[in-house]
PDB file of C-alpha atoms in Angstrom:
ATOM      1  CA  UNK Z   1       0.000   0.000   0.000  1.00  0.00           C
ATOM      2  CA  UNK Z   2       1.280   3.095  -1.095  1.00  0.00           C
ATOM      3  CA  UNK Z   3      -0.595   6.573   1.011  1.00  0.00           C
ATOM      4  CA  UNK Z   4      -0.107  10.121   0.531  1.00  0.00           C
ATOM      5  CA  UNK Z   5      -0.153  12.685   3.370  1.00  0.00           C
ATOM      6  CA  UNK Z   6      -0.042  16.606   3.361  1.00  0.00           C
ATOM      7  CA  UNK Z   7       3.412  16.346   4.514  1.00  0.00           C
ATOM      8  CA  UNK Z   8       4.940  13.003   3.606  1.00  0.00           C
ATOM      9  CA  UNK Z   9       3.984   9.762   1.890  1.00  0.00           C
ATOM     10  CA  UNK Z  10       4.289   6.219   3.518  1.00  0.00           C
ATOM     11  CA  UNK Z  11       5.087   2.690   1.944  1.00  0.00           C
ATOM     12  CA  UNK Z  12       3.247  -0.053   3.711  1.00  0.00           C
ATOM     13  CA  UNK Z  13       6.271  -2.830   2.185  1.00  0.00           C
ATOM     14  CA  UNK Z  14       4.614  -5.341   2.846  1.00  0.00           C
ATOM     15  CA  UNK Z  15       1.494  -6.026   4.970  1.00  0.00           C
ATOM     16  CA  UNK Z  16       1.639  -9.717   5.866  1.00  0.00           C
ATOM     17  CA  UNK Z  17      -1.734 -11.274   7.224  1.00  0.00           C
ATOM     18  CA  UNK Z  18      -1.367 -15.245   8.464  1.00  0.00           C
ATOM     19  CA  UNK Z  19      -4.731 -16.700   9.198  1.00  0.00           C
ATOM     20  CA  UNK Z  20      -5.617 -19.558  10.443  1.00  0.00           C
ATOM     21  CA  UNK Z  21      -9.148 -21.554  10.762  1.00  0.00           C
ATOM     22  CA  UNK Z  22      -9.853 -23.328  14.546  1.00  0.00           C
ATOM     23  CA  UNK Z  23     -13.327 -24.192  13.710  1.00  0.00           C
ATOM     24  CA  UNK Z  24     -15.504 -23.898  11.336  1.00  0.00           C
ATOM     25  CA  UNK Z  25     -16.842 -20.550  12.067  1.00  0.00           C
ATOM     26  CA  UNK Z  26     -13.624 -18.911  13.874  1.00  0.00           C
ATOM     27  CA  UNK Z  27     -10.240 -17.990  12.990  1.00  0.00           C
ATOM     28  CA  UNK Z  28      -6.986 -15.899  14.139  1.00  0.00           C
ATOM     29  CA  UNK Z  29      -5.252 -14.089  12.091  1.00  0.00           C
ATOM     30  CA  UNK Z  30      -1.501 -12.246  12.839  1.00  0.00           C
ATOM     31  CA  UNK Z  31      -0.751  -8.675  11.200  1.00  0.00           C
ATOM     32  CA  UNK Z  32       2.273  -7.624  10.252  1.00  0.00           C
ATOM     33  CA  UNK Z  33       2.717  -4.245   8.738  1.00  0.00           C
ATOM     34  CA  UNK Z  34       6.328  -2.726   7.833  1.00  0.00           C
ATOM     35  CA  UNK Z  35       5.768   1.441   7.346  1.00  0.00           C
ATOM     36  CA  UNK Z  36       8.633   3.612   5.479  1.00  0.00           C
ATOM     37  CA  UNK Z  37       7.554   6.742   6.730  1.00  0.00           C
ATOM     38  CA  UNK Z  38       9.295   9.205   4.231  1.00  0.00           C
ATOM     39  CA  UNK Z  39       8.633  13.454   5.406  1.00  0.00           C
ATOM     40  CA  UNK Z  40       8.742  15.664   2.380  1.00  0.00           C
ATOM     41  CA  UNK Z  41       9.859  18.379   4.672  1.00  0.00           C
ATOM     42  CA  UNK Z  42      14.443  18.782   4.609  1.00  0.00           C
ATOM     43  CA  UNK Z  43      14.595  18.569   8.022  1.00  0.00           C
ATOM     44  CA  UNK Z  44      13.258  15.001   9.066  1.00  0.00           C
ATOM     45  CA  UNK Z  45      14.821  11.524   7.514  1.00  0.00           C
ATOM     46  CA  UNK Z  46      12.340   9.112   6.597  1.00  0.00           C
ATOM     47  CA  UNK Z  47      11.275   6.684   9.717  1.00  0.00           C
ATOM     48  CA  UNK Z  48      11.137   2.814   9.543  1.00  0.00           C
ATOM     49  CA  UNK Z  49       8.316   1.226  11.634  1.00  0.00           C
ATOM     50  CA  UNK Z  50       6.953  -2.103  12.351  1.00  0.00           C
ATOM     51  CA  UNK Z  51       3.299  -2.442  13.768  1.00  0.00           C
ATOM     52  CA  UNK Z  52       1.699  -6.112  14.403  1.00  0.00           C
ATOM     53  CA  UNK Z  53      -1.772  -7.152  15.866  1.00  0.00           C
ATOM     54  CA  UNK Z  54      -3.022 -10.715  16.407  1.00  0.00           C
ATOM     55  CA  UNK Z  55      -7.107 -10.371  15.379  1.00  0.00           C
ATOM     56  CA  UNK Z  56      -9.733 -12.982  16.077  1.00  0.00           C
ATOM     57  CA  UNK Z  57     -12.847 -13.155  13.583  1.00  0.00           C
ATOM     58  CA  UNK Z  58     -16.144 -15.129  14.753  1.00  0.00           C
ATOM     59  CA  UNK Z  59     -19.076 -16.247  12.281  1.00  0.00           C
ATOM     60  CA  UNK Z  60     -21.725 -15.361  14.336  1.00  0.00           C
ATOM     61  CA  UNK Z  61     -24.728 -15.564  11.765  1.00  0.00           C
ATOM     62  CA  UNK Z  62     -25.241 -17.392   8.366  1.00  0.00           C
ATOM     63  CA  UNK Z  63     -26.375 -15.341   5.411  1.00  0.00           C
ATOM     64  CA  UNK Z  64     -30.284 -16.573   4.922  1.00  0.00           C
ATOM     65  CA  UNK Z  65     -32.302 -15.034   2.577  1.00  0.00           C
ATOM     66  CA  UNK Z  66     -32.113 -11.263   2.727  1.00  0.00           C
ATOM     67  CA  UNK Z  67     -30.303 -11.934   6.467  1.00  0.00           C
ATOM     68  CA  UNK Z  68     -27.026 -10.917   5.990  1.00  0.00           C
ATOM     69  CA  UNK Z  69     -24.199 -13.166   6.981  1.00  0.00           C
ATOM     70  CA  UNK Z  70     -22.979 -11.344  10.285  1.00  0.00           C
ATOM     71  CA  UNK Z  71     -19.271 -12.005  12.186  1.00  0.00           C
ATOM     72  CA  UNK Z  72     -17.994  -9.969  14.752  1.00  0.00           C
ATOM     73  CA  UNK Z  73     -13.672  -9.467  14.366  1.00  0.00           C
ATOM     74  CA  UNK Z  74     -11.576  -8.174  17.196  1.00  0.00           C
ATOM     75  CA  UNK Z  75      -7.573  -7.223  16.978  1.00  0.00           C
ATOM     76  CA  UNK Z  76      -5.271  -6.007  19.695  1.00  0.00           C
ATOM     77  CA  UNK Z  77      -1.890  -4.322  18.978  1.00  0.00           C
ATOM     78  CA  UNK Z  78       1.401  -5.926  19.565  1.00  0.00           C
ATOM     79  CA  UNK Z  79       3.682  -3.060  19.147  1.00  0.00           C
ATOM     80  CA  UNK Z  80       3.379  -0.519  21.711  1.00  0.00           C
ATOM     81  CA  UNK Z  81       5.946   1.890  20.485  1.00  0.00           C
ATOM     82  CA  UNK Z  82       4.380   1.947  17.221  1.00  0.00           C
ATOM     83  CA  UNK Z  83       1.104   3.063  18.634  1.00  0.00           C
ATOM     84  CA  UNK Z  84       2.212   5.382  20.773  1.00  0.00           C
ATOM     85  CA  UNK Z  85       4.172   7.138  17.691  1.00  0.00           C
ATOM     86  CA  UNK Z  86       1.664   6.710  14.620  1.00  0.00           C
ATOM     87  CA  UNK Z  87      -1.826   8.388  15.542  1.00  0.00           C
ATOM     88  CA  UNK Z  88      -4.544   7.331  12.705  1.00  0.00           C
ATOM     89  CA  UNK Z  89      -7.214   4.968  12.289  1.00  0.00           C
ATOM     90  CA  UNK Z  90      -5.539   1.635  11.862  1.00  0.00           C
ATOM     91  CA  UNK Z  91      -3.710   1.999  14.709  1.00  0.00           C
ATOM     92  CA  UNK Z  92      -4.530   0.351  18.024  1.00  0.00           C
ATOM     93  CA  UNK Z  93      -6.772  -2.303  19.135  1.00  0.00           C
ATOM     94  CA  UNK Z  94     -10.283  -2.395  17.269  1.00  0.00           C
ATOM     95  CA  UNK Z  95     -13.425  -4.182  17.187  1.00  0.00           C
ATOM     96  CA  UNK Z  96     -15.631  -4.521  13.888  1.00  0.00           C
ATOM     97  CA  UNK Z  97     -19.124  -5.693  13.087  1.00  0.00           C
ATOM     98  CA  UNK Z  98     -18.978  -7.428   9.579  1.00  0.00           C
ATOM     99  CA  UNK Z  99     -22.429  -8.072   7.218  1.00  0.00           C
ATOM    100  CA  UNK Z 100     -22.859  -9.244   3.591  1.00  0.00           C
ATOM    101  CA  UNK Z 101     -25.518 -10.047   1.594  1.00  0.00           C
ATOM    102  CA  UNK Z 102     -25.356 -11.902  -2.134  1.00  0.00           C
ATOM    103  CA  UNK Z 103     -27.702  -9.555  -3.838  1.00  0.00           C
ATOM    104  CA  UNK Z 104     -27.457 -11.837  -6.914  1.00  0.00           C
ATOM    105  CA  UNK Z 105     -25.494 -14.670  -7.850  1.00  0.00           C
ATOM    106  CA  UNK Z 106     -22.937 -11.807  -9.377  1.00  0.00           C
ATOM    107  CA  UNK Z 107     -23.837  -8.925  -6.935  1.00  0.00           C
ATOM    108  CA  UNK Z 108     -22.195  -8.813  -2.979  1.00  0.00           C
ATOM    109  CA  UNK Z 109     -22.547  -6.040  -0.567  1.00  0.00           C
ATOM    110  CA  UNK Z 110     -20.643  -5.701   2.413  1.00  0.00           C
ATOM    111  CA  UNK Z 111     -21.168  -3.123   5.206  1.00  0.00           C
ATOM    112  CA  UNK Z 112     -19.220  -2.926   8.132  1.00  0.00           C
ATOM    113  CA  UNK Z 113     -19.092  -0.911  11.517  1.00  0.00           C
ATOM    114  CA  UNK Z 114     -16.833  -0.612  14.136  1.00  0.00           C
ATOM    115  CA  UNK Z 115     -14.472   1.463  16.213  1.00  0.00           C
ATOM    116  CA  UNK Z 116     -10.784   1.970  16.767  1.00  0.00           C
ATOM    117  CA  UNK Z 117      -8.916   3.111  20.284  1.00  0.00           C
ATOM    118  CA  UNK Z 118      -5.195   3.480  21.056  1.00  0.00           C
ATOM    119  CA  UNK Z 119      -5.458   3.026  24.908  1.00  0.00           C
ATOM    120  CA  UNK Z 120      -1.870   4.521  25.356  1.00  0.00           C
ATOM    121  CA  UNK Z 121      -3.003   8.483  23.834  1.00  0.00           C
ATOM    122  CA  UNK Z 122      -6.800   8.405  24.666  1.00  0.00           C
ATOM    123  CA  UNK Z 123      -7.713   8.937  21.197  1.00  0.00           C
ATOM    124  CA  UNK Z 124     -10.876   6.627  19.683  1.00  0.00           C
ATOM    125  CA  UNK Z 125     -12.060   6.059  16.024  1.00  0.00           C
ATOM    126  CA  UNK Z 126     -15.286   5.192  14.489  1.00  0.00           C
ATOM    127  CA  UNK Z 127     -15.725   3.768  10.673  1.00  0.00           C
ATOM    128  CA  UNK Z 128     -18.071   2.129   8.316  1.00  0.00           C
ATOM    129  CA  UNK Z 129     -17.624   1.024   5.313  1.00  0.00           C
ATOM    130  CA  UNK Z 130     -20.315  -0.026   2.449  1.00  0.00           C
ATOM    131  CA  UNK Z 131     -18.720  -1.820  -0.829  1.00  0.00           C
ATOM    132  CA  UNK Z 132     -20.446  -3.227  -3.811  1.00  0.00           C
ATOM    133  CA  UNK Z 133     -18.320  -6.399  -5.917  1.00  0.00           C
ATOM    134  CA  UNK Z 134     -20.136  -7.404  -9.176  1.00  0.00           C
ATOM    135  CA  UNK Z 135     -18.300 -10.892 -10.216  1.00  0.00           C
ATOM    136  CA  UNK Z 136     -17.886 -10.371 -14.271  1.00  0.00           C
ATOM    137  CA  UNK Z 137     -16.868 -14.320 -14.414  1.00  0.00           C
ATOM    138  CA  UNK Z 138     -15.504 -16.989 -12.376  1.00  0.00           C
ATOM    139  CA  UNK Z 139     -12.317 -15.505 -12.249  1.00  0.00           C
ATOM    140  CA  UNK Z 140     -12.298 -11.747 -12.254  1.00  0.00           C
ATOM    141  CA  UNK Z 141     -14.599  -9.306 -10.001  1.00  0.00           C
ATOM    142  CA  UNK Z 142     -14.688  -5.711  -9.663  1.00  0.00           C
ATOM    143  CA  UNK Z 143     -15.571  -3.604  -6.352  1.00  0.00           C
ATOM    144  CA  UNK Z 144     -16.726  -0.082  -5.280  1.00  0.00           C
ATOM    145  CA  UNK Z 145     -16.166   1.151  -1.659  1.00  0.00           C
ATOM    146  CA  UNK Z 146     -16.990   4.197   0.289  1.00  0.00           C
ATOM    147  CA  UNK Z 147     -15.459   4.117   3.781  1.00  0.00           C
ATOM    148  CA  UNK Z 148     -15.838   6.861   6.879  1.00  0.00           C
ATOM    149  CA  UNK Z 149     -13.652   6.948  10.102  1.00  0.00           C
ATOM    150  CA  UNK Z 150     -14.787   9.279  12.193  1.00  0.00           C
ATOM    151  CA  UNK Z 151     -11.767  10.085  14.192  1.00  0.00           C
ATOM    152  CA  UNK Z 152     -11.717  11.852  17.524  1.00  0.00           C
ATOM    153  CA  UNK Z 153      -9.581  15.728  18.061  1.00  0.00           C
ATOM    154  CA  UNK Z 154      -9.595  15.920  13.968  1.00  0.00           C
ATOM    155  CA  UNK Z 155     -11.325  15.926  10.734  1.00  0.00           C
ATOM    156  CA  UNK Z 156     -13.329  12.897   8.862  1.00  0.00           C
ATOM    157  CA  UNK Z 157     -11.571  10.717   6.361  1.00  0.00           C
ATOM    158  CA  UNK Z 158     -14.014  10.130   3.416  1.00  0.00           C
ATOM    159  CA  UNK Z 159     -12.716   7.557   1.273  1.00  0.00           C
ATOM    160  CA  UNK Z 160     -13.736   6.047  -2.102  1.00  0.00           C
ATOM    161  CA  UNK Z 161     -11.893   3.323  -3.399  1.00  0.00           C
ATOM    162  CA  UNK Z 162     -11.877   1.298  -6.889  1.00  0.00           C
ATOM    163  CA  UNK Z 163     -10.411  -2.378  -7.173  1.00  0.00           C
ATOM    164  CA  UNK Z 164     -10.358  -5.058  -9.231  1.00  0.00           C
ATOM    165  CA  UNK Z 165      -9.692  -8.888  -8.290  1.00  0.00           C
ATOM    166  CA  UNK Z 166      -8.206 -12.293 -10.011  1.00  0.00           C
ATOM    167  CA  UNK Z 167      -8.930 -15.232  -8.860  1.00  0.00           C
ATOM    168  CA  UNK Z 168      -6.955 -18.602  -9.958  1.00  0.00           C
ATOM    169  CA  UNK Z 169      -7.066 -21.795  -7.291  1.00  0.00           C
ATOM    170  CA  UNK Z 170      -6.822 -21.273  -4.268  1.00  0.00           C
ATOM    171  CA  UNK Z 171      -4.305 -18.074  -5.550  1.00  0.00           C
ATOM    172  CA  UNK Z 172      -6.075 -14.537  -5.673  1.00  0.00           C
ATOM    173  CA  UNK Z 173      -4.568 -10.902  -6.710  1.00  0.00           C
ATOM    174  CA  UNK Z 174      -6.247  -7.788  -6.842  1.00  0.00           C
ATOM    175  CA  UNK Z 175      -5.607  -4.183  -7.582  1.00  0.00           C
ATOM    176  CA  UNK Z 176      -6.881  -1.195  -6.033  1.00  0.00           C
ATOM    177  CA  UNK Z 177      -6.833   3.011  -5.349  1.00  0.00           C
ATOM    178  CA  UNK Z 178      -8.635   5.186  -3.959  1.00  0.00           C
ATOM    179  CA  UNK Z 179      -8.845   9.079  -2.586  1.00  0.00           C
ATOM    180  CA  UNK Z 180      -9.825  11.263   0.199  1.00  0.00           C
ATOM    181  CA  UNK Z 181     -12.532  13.164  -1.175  1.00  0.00           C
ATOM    182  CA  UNK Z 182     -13.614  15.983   2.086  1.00  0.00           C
ATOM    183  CA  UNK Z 183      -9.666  17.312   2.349  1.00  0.00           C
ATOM    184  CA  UNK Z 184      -8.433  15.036   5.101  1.00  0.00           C
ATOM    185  CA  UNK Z 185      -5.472  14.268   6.244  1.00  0.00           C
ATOM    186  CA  UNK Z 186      -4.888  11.766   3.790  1.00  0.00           C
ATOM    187  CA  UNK Z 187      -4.814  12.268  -0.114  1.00  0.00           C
ATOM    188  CA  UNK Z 188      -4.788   9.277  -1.776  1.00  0.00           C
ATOM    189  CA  UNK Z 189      -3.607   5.427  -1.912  1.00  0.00           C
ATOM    190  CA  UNK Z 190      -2.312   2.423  -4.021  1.00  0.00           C
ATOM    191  CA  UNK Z 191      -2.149  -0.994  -3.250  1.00  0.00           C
ATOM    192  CA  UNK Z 192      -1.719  -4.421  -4.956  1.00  0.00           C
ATOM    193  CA  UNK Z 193      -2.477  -7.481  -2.768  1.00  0.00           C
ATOM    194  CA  UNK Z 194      -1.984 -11.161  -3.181  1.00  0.00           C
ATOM    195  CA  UNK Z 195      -3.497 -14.237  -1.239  1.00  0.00           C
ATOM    196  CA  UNK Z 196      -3.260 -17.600  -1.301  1.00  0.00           C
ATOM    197  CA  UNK Z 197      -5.017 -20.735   0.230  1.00  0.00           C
ATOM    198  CA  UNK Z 198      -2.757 -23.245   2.437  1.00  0.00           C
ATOM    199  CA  UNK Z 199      -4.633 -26.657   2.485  1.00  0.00           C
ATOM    200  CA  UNK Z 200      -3.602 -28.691   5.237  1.00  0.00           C
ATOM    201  CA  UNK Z 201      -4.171 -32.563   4.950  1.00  0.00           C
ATOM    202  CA  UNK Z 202      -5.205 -34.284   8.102  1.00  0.00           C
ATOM    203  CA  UNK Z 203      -4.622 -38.025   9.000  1.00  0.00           C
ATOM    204  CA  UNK Z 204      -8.020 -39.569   9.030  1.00  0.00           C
ATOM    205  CA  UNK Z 205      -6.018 -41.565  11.812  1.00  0.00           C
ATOM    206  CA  UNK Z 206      -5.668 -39.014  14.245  1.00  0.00           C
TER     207      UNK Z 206
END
């Protein structure tokens, strides 16, 4: 992921997400994010920061009808330091509400709520998020997003973001941008993603 700030840009290089099932309707995940905070202004170097969060996601309710599938997700922070330094809304420990609905066979919405707090400088986020994804075949989707955090001692983020998806196996890449459209803090972003499927084989045995 690639952002741009008012007064410096940082590379995200790379964000690394391990998840693993434990039953059939919960996982954990680990997050691990590597920033290269570069400052357009002379005086300040560019800053090198790690940030990692373990996150546990729960299947609460199974899409039925016009019910939407509902699971509840929950991530604390593992790097201290890092929170205490970066001040945003992905920082922190977090708790989201997650629905989706298959409109059609080719047509999923998602809409999400949920809120954001770094316990070590008092400051608390809240966000949605409401995203379209039409499937054009099997193997390659497109999505629409418009995302909110409403973030406490500063001004709204507004974000739309465009992305496109390819999907091979049990392999899947996508591509995606998107911009601050109310003036925030942040201008714009990039990011290209990649995810695969690890299928473990169990010993009918055991």
């Amino acid at each position: 992921e690639y952002f741009r700030r008012e007064k410096h840009t940082a590379l995200f290089l790379p964000t690394l997400m391990v998840r693993s099932a434990v039953t059939k309707g919960l996982e954990v995940r680990m997050v691990n994010r590597f920033l290269l905070i570069d400052s357009t202004q002379a005086s300040q170097e560019a800053d090198n920061n790690y940030y990692g969060a373990v996150e546990v996601k729960a299947v609460l309710m199974r899409e039925r009808g016009w019910r939407p599938a509902v699971s509840a997700l929950g991530g604390f922070s593992l790097t201290p330091e890092t929170t205490r330094k970066l001040k945003g809304q992905i920082w922190g420990n977090y708790g989201l509400l997650l629905l989706e609905n298959h409109l059609t066979d080719k047509v999923m919405l998602n809409y999400n709520v949920g809120v954001t707090w770094n316990r070590y400088e008092g400051i608390t986020s809240g966000m949605y998020s409401l995203a379209f994804e039409l499937d054009l075949s099997s193997k390659h989707a497109v999505f629409i997003e418009q995302s909110t955090f409403f973030k406490q001692g500063s001004k709204n983020d507004n974000w739309v973001n465009l992305g496109y998806t390819y999907l091979v196996g049990h392999n899947q890449m996508d591509l995606s941008g998107g911009f601050n459209f109310n003036g925030g803090p942040d201008d714009y972003l990039l990011a290209i993603g990649y995810s695969t499927r690890i299928p473990l084989k169990t010993n009918p045995g055991n």
